[in-house]
PDB file of C-alpha atoms in Angstrom:
ATOM      1  CA  UNK A  22       0.000   0.000   0.000  1.00  0.00           C
ATOM      2  CA  UNK A  23       1.298   3.511   0.743  1.00  0.00           C
ATOM      3  CA  UNK A  24       2.924   2.815   4.073  1.00  0.00           C
ATOM      4  CA  UNK A  25       5.311   5.785   3.997  1.00  0.00           C
ATOM      5  CA  UNK A  26       2.490   8.286   3.467  1.00  0.00           C
ATOM      6  CA  UNK A  27       0.449   6.737   6.305  1.00  0.00           C
ATOM      7  CA  UNK A  28       3.430   6.789   8.664  1.00  0.00           C
ATOM      8  CA  UNK A  29       4.127  10.441   7.758  1.00  0.00           C
ATOM      9  CA  UNK A  30       0.517  11.408   8.518  1.00  0.00           C
ATOM     10  CA  UNK A  31       0.582   9.559  11.856  1.00  0.00           C
ATOM     11  CA  UNK A  32       3.903  11.154  12.797  1.00  0.00           C
ATOM     12  CA  UNK A  33       2.543  14.607  11.955  1.00  0.00           C
ATOM     13  CA  UNK A  34      -0.349  14.142  14.396  1.00  0.00           C
ATOM     14  CA  UNK A  35       2.042  12.843  17.043  1.00  0.00           C
ATOM     15  CA  UNK A  36       4.350  15.820  16.517  1.00  0.00           C
ATOM     16  CA  UNK A  37       1.698  18.527  16.909  1.00  0.00           C
ATOM     17  CA  UNK A  38      -0.842  16.925  19.254  1.00  0.00           C
ATOM     18  CA  UNK A  39      -0.687  14.878  22.446  1.00  0.00           C
ATOM     19  CA  UNK A  40      -1.940  11.754  20.725  1.00  0.00           C
ATOM     20  CA  UNK A  41      -0.696   8.199  20.860  1.00  0.00           C
ATOM     21  CA  UNK A  42      -1.454   5.454  18.381  1.00  0.00           C
ATOM     22  CA  UNK A  43      -1.255   2.041  20.056  1.00  0.00           C
ATOM     23  CA  UNK A  44      -1.314   0.039  16.880  1.00  0.00           C
ATOM     24  CA  UNK A  45      -1.790   0.887  13.243  1.00  0.00           C
ATOM     25  CA  UNK A  46      -2.948  -1.782  10.833  1.00  0.00           C
ATOM     26  CA  UNK A  47      -3.590  -0.734   7.252  1.00  0.00           C
ATOM     27  CA  UNK A  48      -5.473  -2.963   4.853  1.00  0.00           C
ATOM     28  CA  UNK A  49      -7.053  -2.356   1.478  1.00  0.00           C
ATOM     29  CA  UNK A  50     -10.366  -4.182   1.764  1.00  0.00           C
ATOM     30  CA  UNK A  51     -11.794  -2.071  -1.044  1.00  0.00           C
ATOM     31  CA  UNK A  52      -9.065  -0.639  -3.274  1.00  0.00           C
ATOM     32  CA  UNK A  53     -11.221   2.365  -4.229  1.00  0.00           C
ATOM     33  CA  UNK A  54     -12.502   3.502  -0.818  1.00  0.00           C
ATOM     34  CA  UNK A  55     -11.082   6.414   1.129  1.00  0.00           C
ATOM     35  CA  UNK A  56     -12.907   7.022   4.329  1.00  0.00           C
ATOM     36  CA  UNK A  57     -13.698   6.523   7.931  1.00  0.00           C
ATOM     37  CA  UNK A  58     -16.917   4.752   8.771  1.00  0.00           C
ATOM     38  CA  UNK A  59     -16.919   4.333  12.545  1.00  0.00           C
ATOM     39  CA  UNK A  60     -18.134   7.067  14.876  1.00  0.00           C
ATOM     40  CA  UNK A  61     -17.446   5.741  18.326  1.00  0.00           C
ATOM     41  CA  UNK A  62     -15.402   6.639  21.339  1.00  0.00           C
ATOM     42  CA  UNK A  63     -12.474   4.518  22.396  1.00  0.00           C
ATOM     43  CA  UNK A  64     -11.417   1.146  21.122  1.00  0.00           C
ATOM     44  CA  UNK A  65     -10.257   0.375  17.626  1.00  0.00           C
ATOM     45  CA  UNK A  66     -10.917   2.809  14.818  1.00  0.00           C
ATOM     46  CA  UNK A  67     -10.911   1.639  11.207  1.00  0.00           C
ATOM     47  CA  UNK A  68      -9.932   3.581   8.115  1.00  0.00           C
ATOM     48  CA  UNK A  69     -10.593   2.579   4.531  1.00  0.00           C
ATOM     49  CA  UNK A  70      -7.457   3.519   2.608  1.00  0.00           C
ATOM     50  CA  UNK A  71      -7.599   2.198  -0.926  1.00  0.00           C
ATOM     51  CA  UNK A  72      -5.087   2.937  -3.658  1.00  0.00           C
ATOM     52  CA  UNK A  73      -6.795   6.235  -4.507  1.00  0.00           C
ATOM     53  CA  UNK A  74      -5.918   7.499  -1.023  1.00  0.00           C
ATOM     54  CA  UNK A  75      -2.129   7.569  -1.406  1.00  0.00           C
ATOM     55  CA  UNK A  76      -2.085  11.252  -0.557  1.00  0.00           C
ATOM     56  CA  UNK A  77      -0.877  12.827   2.690  1.00  0.00           C
ATOM     57  CA  UNK A  78      -3.843  15.221   2.875  1.00  0.00           C
ATOM     58  CA  UNK A  79      -6.476  12.513   2.440  1.00  0.00           C
ATOM     59  CA  UNK A  80      -4.850  10.188   4.958  1.00  0.00           C
ATOM     60  CA  UNK A  81      -4.347  12.987   7.514  1.00  0.00           C
ATOM     61  CA  UNK A  82      -7.997  14.016   7.023  1.00  0.00           C
ATOM     62  CA  UNK A  83      -9.266  10.484   7.667  1.00  0.00           C
ATOM     63  CA  UNK A  84      -6.952  10.061  10.669  1.00  0.00           C
ATOM     64  CA  UNK A  85      -8.530  13.240  12.052  1.00  0.00           C
ATOM     65  CA  UNK A  86     -11.946  11.575  11.855  1.00  0.00           C
ATOM     66  CA  UNK A  87     -10.548   8.529  13.668  1.00  0.00           C
ATOM     67  CA  UNK A  88      -9.404  10.895  16.427  1.00  0.00           C
ATOM     68  CA  UNK A  89     -12.870  12.438  16.713  1.00  0.00           C
ATOM     69  CA  UNK A  90     -12.616  15.520  14.508  1.00  0.00           C
ATOM     70  CA  UNK A  91     -15.734  16.271  12.480  1.00  0.00           C
ATOM     71  CA  UNK A  92     -16.596  18.589   9.610  1.00  0.00           C
ATOM     72  CA  UNK A  93     -17.975  22.006  10.547  1.00  0.00           C
ATOM     73  CA  UNK A  94     -21.147  21.189   8.598  1.00  0.00           C
ATOM     74  CA  UNK A  95     -21.844  18.393  11.118  1.00  0.00           C
ATOM     75  CA  UNK A  96     -21.445  20.443  14.313  1.00  0.00           C
ATOM     76  CA  UNK A  97     -24.374  20.383  16.731  1.00  0.00           C
ATOM     77  CA  UNK A  98     -24.643  24.196  16.567  1.00  0.00           C
ATOM     78  CA  UNK A  99     -24.163  24.646  12.833  1.00  0.00           C
ATOM     79  CA  UNK A 100     -27.749  25.827  12.268  1.00  0.00           C
ATOM     80  CA  UNK A 101     -27.007  28.976  14.285  1.00  0.00           C
ATOM     81  CA  UNK A 102     -24.489  30.029  11.644  1.00  0.00           C
ATOM     82  CA  UNK A 103     -25.452  28.476   8.312  1.00  0.00           C
ATOM     83  CA  UNK A 104     -28.568  27.420   6.446  1.00  0.00           C
ATOM     84  CA  UNK A 105     -28.297  23.997   4.867  1.00  0.00           C
ATOM     85  CA  UNK A 106     -30.552  23.749   1.812  1.00  0.00           C
ATOM     86  CA  UNK A 107     -31.126  20.007   1.689  1.00  0.00           C
ATOM     87  CA  UNK A 108     -33.266  20.272  -1.465  1.00  0.00           C
ATOM     88  CA  UNK A 109     -30.194  21.464  -3.379  1.00  0.00           C
ATOM     89  CA  UNK A 110     -28.069  18.485  -2.372  1.00  0.00           C
ATOM     90  CA  UNK A 111     -27.277  15.218  -4.050  1.00  0.00           C
ATOM     91  CA  UNK A 112     -28.199  11.877  -2.563  1.00  0.00           C
ATOM     92  CA  UNK A 113     -25.417  11.868   0.058  1.00  0.00           C
ATOM     93  CA  UNK A 114     -27.492  13.698   2.663  1.00  0.00           C
ATOM     94  CA  UNK A 115     -26.061  11.545   5.472  1.00  0.00           C
ATOM     95  CA  UNK A 116     -22.828  13.529   5.086  1.00  0.00           C
ATOM     96  CA  UNK A 117     -24.667  16.586   6.431  1.00  0.00           C
ATOM     97  CA  UNK A 118     -26.306  15.055   9.497  1.00  0.00           C
ATOM     98  CA  UNK A 119     -25.611  16.813  12.765  1.00  0.00           C
ATOM     99  CA  UNK A 120     -23.310  14.900  15.079  1.00  0.00           C
ATOM    100  CA  UNK A 121     -24.200  15.114  18.725  1.00  0.00           C
ATOM    101  CA  UNK A 122     -21.473  13.553  20.887  1.00  0.00           C
ATOM    102  CA  UNK A 123     -22.356  15.453  24.029  1.00  0.00           C
ATOM    103  CA  UNK A 124     -21.883  18.769  22.217  1.00  0.00           C
ATOM    104  CA  UNK A 125     -19.000  17.717  19.923  1.00  0.00           C
TER     105      UNK A 125
END
């Protein structure tokens, strides 16, 4: 896979934040997927890093999700600041759901 890029992304998080990765296992279950599907606290976190993800920015972005970072559009208080026009959106509406982890 793209081990060097993954290691660089992990090391960047470790350098700038007080974060520790116990174990990192990278597999390519689906060679075309780039993403993070689990939204849970603690325990193992799984990333989908297919061959199209061999990019530092993409891998760092997905690692951020594994650490609990979310998009601004998913914040619990986003409706105070923006209006989301769901009728203008494609089918991927789940990407815009509010995330409520005890006030993210």
